[in-house]
mmCIF file of C-alpha atoms in Angstrom:
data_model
loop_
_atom_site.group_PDB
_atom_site.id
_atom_site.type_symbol
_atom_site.label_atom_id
_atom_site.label_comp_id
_atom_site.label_asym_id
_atom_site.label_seq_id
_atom_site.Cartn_x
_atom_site.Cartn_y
_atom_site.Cartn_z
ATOM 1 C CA UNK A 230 1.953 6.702 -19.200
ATOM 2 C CA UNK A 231 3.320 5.292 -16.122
ATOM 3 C CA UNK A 232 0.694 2.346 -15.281
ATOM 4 C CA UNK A 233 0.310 -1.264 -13.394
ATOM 5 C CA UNK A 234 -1.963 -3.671 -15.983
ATOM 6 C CA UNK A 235 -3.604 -6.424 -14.959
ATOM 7 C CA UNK A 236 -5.500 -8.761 -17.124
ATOM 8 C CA UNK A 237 -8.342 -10.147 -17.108
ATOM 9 C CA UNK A 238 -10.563 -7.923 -15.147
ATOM 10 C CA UNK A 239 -13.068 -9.597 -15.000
ATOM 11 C CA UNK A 240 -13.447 -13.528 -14.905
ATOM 12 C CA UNK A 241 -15.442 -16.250 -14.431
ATOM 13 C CA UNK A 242 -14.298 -19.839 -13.489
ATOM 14 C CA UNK A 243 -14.899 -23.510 -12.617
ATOM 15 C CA UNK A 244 -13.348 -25.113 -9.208
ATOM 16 C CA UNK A 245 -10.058 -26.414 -10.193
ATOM 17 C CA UNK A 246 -9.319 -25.156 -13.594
ATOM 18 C CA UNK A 247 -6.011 -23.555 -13.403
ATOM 19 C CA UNK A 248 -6.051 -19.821 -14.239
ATOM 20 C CA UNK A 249 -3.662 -17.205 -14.206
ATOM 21 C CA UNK A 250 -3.737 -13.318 -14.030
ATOM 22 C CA UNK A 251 -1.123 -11.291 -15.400
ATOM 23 C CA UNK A 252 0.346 -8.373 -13.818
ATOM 24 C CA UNK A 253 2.876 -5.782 -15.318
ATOM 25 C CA UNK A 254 4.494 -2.742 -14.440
ATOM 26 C CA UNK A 255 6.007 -0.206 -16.747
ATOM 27 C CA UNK A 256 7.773 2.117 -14.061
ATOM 28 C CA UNK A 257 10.885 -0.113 -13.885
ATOM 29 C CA UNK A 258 9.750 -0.764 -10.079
ATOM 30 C CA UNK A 259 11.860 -3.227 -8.028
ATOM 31 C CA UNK A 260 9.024 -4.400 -5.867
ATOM 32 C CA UNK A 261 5.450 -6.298 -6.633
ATOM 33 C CA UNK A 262 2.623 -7.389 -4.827
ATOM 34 C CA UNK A 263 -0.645 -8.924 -5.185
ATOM 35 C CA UNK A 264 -3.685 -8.315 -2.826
ATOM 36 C CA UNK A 265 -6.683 -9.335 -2.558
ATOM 37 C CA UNK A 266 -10.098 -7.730 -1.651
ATOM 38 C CA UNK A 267 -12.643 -8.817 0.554
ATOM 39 C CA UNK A 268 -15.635 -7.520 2.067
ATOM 40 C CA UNK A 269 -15.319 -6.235 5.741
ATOM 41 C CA UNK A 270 -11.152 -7.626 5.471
ATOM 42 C CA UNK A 271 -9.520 -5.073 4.170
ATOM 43 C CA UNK A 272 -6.852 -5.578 1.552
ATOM 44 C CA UNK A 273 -4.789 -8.578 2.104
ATOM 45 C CA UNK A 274 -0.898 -9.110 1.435
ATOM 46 C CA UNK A 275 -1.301 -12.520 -0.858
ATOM 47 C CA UNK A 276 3.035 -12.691 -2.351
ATOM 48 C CA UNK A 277 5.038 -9.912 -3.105
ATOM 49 C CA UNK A 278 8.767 -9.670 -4.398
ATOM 50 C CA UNK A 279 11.398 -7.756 -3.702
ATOM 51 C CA UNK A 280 12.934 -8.233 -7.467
ATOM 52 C CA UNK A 281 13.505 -10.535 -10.275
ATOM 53 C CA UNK A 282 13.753 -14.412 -8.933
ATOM 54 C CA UNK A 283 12.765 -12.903 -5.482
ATOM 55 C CA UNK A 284 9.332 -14.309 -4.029
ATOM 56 C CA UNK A 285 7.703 -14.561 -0.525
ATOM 57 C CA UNK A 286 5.164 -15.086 0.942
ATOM 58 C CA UNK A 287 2.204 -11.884 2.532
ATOM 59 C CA UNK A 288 -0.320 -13.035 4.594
ATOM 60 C CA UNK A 289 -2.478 -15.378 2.127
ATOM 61 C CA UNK A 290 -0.373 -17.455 0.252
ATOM 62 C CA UNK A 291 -2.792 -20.484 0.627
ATOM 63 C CA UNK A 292 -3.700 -21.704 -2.763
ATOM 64 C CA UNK A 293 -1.939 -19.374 -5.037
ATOM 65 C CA UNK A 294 2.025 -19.314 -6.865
ATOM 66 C CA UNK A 295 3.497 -16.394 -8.299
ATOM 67 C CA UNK A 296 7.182 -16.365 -9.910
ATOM 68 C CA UNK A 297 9.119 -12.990 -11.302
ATOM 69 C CA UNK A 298 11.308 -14.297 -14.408
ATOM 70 C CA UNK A 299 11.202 -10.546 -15.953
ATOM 71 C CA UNK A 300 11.108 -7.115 -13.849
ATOM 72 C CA UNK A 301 7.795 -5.959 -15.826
ATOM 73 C CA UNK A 302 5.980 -8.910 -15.009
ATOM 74 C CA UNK A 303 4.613 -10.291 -11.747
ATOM 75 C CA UNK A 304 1.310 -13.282 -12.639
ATOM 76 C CA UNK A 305 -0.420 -14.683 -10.039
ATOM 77 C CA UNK A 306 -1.061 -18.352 -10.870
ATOM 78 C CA UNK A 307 -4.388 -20.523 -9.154
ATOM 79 C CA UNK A 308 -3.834 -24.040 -10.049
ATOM 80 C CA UNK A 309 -6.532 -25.362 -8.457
ATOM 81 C CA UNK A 310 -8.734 -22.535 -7.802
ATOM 82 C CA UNK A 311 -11.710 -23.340 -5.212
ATOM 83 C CA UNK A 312 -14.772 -21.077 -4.532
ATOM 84 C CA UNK A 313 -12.922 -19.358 -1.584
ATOM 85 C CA UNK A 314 -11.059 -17.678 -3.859
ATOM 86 C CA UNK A 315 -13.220 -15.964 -5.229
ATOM 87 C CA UNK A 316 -12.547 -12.176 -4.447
ATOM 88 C CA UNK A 317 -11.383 -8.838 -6.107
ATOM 89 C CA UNK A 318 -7.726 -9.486 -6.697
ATOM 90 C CA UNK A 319 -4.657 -6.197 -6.874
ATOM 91 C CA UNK A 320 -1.268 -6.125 -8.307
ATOM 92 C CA UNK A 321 0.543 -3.137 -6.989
ATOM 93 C CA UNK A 322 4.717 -1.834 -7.380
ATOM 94 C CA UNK A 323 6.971 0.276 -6.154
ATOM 95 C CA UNK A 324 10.180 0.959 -5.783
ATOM 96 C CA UNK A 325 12.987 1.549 -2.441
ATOM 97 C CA UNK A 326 13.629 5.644 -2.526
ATOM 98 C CA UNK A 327 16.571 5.151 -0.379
ATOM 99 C CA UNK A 328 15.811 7.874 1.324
ATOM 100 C CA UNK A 329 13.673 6.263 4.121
ATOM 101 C CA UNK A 330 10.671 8.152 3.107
ATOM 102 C CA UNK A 331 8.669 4.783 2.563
ATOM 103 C CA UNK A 332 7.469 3.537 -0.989
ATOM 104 C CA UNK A 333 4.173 5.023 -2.555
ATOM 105 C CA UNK A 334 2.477 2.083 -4.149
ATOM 106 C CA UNK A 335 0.824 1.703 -7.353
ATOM 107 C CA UNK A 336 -1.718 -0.560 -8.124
ATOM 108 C CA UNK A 337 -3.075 -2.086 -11.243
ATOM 109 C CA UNK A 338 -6.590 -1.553 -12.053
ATOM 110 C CA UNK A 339 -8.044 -4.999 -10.525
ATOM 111 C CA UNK A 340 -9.625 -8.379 -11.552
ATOM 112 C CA UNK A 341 -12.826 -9.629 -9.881
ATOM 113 C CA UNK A 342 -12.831 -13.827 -10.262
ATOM 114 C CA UNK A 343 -15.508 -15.802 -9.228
ATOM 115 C CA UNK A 344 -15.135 -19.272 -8.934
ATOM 116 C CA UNK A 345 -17.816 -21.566 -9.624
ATOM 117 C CA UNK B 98 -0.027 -10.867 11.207
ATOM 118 C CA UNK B 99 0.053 -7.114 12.478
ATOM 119 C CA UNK B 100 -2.961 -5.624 13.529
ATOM 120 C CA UNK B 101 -4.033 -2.021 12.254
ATOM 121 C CA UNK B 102 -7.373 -0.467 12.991
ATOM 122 C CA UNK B 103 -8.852 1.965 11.012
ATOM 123 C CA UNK B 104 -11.973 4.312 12.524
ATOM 124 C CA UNK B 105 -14.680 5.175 12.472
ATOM 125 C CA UNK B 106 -16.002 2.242 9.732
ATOM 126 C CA UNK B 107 -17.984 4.817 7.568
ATOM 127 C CA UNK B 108 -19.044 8.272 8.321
ATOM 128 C CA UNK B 109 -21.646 10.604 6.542
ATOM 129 C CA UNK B 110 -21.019 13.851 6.295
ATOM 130 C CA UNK B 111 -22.559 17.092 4.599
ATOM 131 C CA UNK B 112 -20.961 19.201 2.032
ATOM 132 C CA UNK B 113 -18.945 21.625 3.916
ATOM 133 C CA UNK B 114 -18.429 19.534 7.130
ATOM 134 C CA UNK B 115 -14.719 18.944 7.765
ATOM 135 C CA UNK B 116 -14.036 15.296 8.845
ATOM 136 C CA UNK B 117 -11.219 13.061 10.508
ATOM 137 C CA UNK B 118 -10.527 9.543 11.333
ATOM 138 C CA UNK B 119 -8.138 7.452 12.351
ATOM 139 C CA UNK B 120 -5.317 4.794 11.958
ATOM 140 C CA UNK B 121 -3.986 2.782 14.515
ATOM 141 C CA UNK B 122 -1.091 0.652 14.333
ATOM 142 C CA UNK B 123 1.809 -1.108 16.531
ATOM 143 C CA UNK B 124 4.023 1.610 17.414
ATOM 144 C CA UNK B 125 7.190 -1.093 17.346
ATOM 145 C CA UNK B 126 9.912 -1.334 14.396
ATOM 146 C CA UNK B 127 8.091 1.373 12.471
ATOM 147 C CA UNK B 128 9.323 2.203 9.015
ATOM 148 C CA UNK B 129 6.676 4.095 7.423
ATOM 149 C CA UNK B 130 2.433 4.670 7.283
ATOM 150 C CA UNK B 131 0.622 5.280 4.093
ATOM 151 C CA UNK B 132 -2.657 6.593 3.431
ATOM 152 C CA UNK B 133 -4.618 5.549 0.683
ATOM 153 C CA UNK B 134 -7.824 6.652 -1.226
ATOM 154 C CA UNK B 135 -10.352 3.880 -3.076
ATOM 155 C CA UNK B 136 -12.730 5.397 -4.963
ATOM 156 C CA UNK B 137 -15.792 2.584 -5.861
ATOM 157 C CA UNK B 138 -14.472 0.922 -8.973
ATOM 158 C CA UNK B 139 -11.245 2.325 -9.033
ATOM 159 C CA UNK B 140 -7.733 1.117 -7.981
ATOM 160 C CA UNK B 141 -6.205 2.726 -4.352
ATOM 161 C CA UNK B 142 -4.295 5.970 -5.175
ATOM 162 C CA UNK B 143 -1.864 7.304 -2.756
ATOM 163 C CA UNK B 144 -2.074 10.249 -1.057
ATOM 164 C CA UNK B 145 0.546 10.018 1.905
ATOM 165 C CA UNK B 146 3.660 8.379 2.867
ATOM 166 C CA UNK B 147 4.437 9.394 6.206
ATOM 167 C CA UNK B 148 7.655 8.105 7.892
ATOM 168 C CA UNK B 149 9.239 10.240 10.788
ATOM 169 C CA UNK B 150 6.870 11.165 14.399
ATOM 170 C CA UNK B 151 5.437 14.381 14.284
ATOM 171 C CA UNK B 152 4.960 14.181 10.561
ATOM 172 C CA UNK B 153 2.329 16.502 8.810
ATOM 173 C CA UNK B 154 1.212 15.749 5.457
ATOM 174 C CA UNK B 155 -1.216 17.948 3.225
ATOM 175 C CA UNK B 156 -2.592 17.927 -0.140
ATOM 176 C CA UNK B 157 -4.957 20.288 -0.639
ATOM 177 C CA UNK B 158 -8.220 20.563 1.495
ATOM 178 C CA UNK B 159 -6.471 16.529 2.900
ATOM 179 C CA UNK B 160 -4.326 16.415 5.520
ATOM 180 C CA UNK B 161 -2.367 14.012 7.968
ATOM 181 C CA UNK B 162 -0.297 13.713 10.835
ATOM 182 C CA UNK B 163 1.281 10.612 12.471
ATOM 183 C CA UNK B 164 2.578 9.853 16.195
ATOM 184 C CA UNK B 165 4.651 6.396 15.781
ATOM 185 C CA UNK B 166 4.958 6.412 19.581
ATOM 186 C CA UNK B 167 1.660 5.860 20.304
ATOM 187 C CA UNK B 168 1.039 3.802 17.300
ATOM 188 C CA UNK B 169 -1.833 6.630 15.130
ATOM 189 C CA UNK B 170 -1.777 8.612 12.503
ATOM 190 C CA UNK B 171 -5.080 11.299 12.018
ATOM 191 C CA UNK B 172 -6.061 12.223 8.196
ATOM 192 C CA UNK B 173 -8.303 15.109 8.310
ATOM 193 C CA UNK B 174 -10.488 16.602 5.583
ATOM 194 C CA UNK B 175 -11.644 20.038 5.717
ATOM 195 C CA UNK B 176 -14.480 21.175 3.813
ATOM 196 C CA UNK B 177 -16.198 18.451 2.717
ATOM 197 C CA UNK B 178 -17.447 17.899 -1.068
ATOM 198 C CA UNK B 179 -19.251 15.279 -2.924
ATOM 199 C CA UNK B 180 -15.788 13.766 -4.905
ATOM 200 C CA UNK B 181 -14.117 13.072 -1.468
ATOM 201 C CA UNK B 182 -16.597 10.385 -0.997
ATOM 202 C CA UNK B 183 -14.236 7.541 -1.192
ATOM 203 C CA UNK B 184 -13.021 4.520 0.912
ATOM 204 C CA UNK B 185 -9.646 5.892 2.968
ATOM 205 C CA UNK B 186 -6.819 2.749 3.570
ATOM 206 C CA UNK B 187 -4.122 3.474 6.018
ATOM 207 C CA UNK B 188 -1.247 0.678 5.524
ATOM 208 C CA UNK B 189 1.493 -0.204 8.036
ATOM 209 C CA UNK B 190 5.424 -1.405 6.946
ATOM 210 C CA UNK B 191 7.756 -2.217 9.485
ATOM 211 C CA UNK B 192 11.033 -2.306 9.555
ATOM 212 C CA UNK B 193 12.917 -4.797 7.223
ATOM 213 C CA UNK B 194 9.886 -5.231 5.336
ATOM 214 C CA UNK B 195 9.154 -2.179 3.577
ATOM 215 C CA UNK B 196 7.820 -3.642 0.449
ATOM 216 C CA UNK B 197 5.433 -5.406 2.806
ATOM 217 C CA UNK B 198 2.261 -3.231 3.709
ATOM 218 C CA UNK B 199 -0.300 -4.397 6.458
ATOM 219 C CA UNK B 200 -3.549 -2.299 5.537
ATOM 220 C CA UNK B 201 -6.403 -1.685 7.559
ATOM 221 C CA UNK B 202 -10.372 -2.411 6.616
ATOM 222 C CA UNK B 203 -10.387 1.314 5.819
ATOM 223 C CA UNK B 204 -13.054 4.202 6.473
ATOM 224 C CA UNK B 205 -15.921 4.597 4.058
ATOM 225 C CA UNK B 206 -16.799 8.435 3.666
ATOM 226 C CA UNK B 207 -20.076 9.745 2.164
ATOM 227 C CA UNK B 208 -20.348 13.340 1.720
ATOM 228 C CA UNK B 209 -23.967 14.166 0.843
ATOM 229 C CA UNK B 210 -25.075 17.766 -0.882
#
């Protein structure tokens, strides 16, 4: 089954313990992205890469890393996570058609941290 | 950061009712809109990607059309039931950034019996 897998989904945390949430994709999809949730904000554009070893920045980048060694895999890394991060966190793919009819993503089921 | 409005915020409606709202985004260096749908506790699943003006989009009772001139696209549902209540995300790519989706705050639907 063609799916995006994030783990945990749920956690809880202490200010400044380093955490990191994994993300993978089994659809062979060039592109990743991670999101994040909040209420009344919409979903915003934290990193997102383009393809292995490719990594920039969305609209959030404040306080989190992210690296793509493998094509499946796409973690999200807090190293010193602070209560303003706490929020309801996405990993999504997709993949260029080539065709210029845009790229349907697909996003993992979510992880809600709360920092402490 | 680009800027794209989603409205009305929420909206009840009756079983039955047909519905519509709207996305607005900037109508420069457009590469291609997508509408989303976000049921409570689930993850977004897509319903359109729209990409040329004049675009019309349907899936089922759930349609959409899109004017990148004027920077909106309309998703309309028609005949309202219970299991469209959802949360509706319109995101914006532009060009040379199409892995790179601006979304909107999105339109909560309730559709009551």
């Amino acid at each position: 089954e063609a799916q995006v897998t994030q783990n945990p989904r749920y956690l809880i945390t202490v200010t400044g313990k380093k955490l990191t949430v994994t993300c993978s994709q089994n659809m062979n999809h060039e592109y990743m992205s991670w999101y994040r949730q909040d209420p009344g904000l919409g979903l915003r554009q934290i990193y997102y890469s383009m393809n292995v070893e490719v990594t920039d920045k969305g609209d959030v980048p404040e306080g989190y890393k992210v690296s793509r060694k493998e094509k499946r895999n796409f973690p999200l890394i807090l190293e010193s996570p602070s209560p303003n991060q706490t929020s309801l966190y996405f990993c999504a793919s997709s993949s260029p058609t080539g065709t210029g009819q845009g790229e349907t993503q697909y996003f993992g089921p979510g992880t809600r941290l709360l920092v402490l | 950061i680009l800027n794209v409005e989603q409205s009305p915020q929420s909206l009840h409606v009756q079983e039955g009712d047909s519905t519509n709202f709207t996305c607005s985004f900037p109508s420069s260096n457009f590469y291609a809109l997508h509408w989303y749908r976000w049921e409570t506790a689930k993850s977004p699943e897509a319903l359109f990607v729209m990409t040329l003006n004049g675009d019309e989009k349907k899936k089922g009772r759930i349609s959409a059309t899109l004017n990148t001139k004027e920077g909106y696209s309309y998703l309309y549902i028609k005949g309202s039931q219970p299991e469209d209540s959802a949360t509706y995300l319109c995101a914006f790519a532009n060009t040379g950034t199409a892995s790179k989706l601006t979304f909107g705050t999105g339109t909560r639907l309730q559709v009551t019996l």
